[in-house]
CSV table of C-alpha atoms in Angstrom, one decimal:
chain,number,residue,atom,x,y,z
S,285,UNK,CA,-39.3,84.5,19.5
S,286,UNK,CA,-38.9,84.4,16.2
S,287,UNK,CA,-35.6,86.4,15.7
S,288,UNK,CA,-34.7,87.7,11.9
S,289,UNK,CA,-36.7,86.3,9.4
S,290,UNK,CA,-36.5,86.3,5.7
S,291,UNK,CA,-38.8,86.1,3.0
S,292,UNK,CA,-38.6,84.2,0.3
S,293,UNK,CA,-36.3,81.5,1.1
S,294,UNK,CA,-35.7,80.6,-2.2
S,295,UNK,CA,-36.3,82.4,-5.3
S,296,UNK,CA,-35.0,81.7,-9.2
S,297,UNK,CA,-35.5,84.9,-11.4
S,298,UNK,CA,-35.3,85.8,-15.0
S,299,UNK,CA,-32.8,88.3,-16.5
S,300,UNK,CA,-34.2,91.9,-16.5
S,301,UNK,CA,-36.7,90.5,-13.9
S,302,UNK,CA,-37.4,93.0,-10.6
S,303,UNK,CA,-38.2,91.7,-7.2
S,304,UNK,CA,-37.6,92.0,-3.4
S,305,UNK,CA,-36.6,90.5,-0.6
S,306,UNK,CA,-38.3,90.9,2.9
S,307,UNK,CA,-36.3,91.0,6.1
S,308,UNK,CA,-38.4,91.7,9.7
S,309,UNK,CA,-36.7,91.6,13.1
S,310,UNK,CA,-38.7,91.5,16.2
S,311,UNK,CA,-36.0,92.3,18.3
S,312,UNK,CA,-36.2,95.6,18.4
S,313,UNK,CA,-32.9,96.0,17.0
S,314,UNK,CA,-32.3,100.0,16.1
S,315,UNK,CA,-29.5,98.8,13.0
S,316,UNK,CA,-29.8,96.6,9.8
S,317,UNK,CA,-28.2,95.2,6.7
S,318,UNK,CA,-28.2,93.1,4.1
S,319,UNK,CA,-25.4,91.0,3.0
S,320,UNK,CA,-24.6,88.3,0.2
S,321,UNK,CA,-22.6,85.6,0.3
S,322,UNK,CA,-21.2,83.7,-3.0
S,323,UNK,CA,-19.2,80.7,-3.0
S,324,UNK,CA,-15.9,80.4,-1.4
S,325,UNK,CA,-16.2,83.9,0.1
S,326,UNK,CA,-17.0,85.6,3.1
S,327,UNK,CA,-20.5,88.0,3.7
S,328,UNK,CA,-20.1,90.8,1.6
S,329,UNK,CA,-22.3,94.3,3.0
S,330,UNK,CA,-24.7,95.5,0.2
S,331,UNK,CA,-26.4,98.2,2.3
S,332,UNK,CA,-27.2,98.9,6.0
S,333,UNK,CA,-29.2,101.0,7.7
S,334,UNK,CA,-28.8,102.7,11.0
S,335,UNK,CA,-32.7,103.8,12.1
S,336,UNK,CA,-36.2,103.9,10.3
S,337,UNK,CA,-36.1,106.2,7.3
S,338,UNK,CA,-32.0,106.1,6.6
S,339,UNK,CA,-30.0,103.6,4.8
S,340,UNK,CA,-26.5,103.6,3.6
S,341,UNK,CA,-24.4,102.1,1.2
S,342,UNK,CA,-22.4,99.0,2.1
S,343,UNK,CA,-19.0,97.4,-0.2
S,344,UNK,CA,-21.2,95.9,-3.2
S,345,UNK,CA,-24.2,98.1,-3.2
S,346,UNK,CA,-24.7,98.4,-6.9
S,347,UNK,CA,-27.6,96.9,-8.7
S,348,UNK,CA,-29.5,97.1,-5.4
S,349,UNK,CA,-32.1,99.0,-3.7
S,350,UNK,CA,-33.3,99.2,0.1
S,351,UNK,CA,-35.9,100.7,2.0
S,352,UNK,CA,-36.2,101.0,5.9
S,353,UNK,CA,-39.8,102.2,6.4
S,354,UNK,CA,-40.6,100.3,9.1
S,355,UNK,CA,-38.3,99.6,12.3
S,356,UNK,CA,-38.7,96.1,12.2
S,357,UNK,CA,-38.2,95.9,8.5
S,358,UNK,CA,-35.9,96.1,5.8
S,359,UNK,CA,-36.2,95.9,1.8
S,360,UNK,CA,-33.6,94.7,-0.3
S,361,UNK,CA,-34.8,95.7,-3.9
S,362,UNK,CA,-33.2,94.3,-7.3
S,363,UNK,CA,-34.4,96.6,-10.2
S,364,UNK,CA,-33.6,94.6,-13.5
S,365,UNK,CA,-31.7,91.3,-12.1
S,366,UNK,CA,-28.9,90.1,-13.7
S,367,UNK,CA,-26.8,86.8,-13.0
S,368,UNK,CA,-23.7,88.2,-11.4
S,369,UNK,CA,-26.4,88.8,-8.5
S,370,UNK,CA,-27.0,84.9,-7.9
S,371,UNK,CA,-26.0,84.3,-4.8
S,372,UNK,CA,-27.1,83.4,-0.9
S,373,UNK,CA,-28.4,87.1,0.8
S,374,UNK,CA,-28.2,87.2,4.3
S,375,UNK,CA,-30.0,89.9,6.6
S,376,UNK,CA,-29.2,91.4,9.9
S,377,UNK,CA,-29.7,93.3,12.7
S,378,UNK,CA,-28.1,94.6,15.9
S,379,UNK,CA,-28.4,97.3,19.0
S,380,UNK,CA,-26.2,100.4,18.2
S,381,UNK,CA,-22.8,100.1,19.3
S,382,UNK,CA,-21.9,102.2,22.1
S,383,UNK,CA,-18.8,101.5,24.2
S,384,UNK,CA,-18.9,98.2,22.6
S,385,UNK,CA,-19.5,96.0,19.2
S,386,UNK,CA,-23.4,94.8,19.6
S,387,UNK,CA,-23.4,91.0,18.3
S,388,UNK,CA,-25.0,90.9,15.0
S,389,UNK,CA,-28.3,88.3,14.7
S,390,UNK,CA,-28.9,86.7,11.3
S,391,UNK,CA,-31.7,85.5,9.1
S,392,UNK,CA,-31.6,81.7,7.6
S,393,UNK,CA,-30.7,83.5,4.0
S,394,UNK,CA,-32.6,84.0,0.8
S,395,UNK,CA,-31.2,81.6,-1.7
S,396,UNK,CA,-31.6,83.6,-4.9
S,397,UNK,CA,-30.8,82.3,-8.6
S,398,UNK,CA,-30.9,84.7,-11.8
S,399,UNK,CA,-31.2,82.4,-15.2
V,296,UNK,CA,-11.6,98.5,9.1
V,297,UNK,CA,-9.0,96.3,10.8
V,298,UNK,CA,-7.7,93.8,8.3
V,299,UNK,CA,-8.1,90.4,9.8
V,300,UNK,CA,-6.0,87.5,8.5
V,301,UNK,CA,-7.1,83.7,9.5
V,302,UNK,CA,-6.5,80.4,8.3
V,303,UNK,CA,-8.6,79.5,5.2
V,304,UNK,CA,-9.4,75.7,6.5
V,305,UNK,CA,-8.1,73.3,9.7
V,306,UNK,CA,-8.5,69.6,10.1
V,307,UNK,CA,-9.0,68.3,13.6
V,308,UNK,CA,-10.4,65.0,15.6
V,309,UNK,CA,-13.6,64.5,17.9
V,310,UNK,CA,-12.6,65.5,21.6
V,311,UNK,CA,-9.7,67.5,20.7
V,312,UNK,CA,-8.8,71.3,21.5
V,313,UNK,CA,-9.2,73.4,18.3
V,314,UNK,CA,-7.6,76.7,18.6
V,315,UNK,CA,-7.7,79.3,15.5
V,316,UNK,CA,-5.6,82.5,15.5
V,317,UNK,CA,-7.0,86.0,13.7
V,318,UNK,CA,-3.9,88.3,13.0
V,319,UNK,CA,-5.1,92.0,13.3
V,320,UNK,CA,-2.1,94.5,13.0
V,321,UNK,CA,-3.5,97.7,12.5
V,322,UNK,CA,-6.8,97.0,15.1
V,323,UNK,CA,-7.8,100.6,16.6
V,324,UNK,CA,-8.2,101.6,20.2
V,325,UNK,CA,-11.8,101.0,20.6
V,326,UNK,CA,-11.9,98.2,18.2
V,327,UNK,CA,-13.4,94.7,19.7
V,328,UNK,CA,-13.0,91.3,18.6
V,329,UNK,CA,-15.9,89.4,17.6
V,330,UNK,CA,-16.4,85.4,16.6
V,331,UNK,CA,-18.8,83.9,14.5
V,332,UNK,CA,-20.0,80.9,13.3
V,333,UNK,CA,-22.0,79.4,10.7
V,334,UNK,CA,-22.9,76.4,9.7
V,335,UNK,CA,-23.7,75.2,5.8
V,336,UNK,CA,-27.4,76.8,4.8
V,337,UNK,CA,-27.5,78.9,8.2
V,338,UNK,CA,-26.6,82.8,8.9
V,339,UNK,CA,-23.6,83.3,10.9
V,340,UNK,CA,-23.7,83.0,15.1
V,341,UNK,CA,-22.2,85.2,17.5
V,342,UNK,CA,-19.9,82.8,18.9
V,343,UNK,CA,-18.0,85.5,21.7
V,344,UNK,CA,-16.5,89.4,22.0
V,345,UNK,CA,-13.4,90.4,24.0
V,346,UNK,CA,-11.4,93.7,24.5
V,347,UNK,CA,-8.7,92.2,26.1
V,348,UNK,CA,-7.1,89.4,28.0
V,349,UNK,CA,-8.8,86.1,28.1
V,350,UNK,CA,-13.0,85.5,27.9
V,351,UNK,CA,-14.6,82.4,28.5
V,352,UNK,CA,-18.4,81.7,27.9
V,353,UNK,CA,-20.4,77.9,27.7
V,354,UNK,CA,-18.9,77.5,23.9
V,355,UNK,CA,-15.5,79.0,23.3
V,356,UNK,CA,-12.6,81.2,24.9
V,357,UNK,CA,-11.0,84.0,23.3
V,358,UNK,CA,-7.7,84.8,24.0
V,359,UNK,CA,-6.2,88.3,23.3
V,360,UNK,CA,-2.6,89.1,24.0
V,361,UNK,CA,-1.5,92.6,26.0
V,362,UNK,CA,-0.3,94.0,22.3
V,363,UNK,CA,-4.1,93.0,21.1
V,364,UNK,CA,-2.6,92.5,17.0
V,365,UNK,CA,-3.6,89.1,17.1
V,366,UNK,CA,-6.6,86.7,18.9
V,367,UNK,CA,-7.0,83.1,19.4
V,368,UNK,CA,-10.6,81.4,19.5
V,369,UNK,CA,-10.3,78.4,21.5
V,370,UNK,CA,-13.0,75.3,21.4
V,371,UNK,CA,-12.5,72.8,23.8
V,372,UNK,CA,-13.3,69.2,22.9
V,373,UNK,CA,-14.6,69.4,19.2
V,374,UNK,CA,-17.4,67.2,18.1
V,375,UNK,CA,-18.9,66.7,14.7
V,376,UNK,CA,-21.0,69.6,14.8
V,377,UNK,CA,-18.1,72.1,15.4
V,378,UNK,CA,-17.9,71.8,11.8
V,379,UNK,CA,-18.3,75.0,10.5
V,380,UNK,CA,-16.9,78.3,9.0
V,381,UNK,CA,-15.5,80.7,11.6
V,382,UNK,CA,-15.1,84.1,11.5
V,383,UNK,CA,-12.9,86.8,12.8
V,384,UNK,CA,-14.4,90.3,12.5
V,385,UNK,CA,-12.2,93.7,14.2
V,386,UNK,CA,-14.0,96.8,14.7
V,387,UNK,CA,-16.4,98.9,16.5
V,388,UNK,CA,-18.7,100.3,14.4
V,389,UNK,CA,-22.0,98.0,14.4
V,390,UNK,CA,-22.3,98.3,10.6
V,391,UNK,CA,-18.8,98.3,9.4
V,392,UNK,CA,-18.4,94.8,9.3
V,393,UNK,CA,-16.1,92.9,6.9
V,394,UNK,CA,-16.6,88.8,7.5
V,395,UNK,CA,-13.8,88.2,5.0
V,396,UNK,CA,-13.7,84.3,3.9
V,397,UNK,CA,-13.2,82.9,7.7
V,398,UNK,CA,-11.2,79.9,8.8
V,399,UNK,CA,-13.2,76.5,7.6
V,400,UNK,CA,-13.1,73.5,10.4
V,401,UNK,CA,-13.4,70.3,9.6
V,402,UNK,CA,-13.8,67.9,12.6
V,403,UNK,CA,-13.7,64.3,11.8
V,404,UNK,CA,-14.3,61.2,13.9
């Protein structure tokens, strides 16, 4: 079972450059989101989505792009990268919450570095 | 979102009872509490989840007083690889999550 997994695991960019990250869950899991972490501070929520076709914005979604086509995957998208966006990102996934919180299950992280 | 306030680092020995407190004042009716941990170059664990009162699993117990504005994670017996961040989170939403910076354990022998 391989839980979240995340592709690449590492990654060093150029300014201006475009790529994307891969998340896939094989867990069923209805929710997911994408996260980055930077130095010092906690998991920050870039974008999340609730279902197959809908996303949403999370605290520091600018400069970002996601697509949920697939259940069991989500995009995270960086247009023109820049190096404020150097940083670990994290994906996740979860059961909707109903009468309670459903734990969140993470990926290993993307290390990511824009030069 | 529940503001959650935590210690930003704690120091403790092998074999000893580690316990962190998460101050929540303004946490909501349905709000739960949630633990996690992570370890360096790893995404965060669900450690344990409690409403109210006192829950115990194999890792940790969580401890949640009658007026629920604060929470105590309790690890019995540290070792070595209790070193970690740990993290408070209040709410209910699934995707309304804010991790804040977490409390960062140190155990040493």
């Amino acid at each position: 079972n391989a839980g979240v997994t995340q592709t690449p695991k590492f990654r060093v960019l150029k300014t201006g450059q475009s790529m994307t990250l891969l998340c896939a869950q094989d867990m069923n899991h209805e929710y997911m989101y994408w996260y980055r972490q930077d130095p010092g501070m906690g998991l920050r929520l870039i974008h999340y989505s609730v279902g197959e076709g809908t996303t949403a914005k999370g605290e520091v979604p600018d400069g970002y792009n996601v697509s949920r086509l697939k259940k069991q995957n989500f995009l995270l998208g960086l247009e023109s990268a820049a190096p404020s966006q150097t940083s670990v990102y994290f994906c996740a996934s979860s059961f909707p919450s109903t009468a309670s919180r459903q734990p969140q299950h993470f990926g290993d992280g993307t290390r990511l570095s824009i030069l | 979102l529940a503001k959650t306030t935590q210690p930003i680092s704690m120091d403790s020995y092998e074999g000893q009872e580690v316990n962190i407190t998460c101050s929540h004042n303004n946490i909501a009716t349905n709000d739960y509490i949630t633990w996690y941990q992570q370890f360096p170059s790893q995404g965060p664990r669900f450690i344990i989840q409690g409403y109210k009162t006192k829950v115990t699993n194999e890792v940790a117990s969580l401890f949640i007083p009658a007026d629920r504005k604060s929470s105590t994670l309790s690890l019995p017996r540290v070792s070595l690889s209790d070193t970690a961040v740990y993290y408070c989170l209040v709410g209910q939403s699934g995707y309304a999550l804010n991790f804040g910076k977490g409390t960062s354990l140190l155990v040493t022998p």
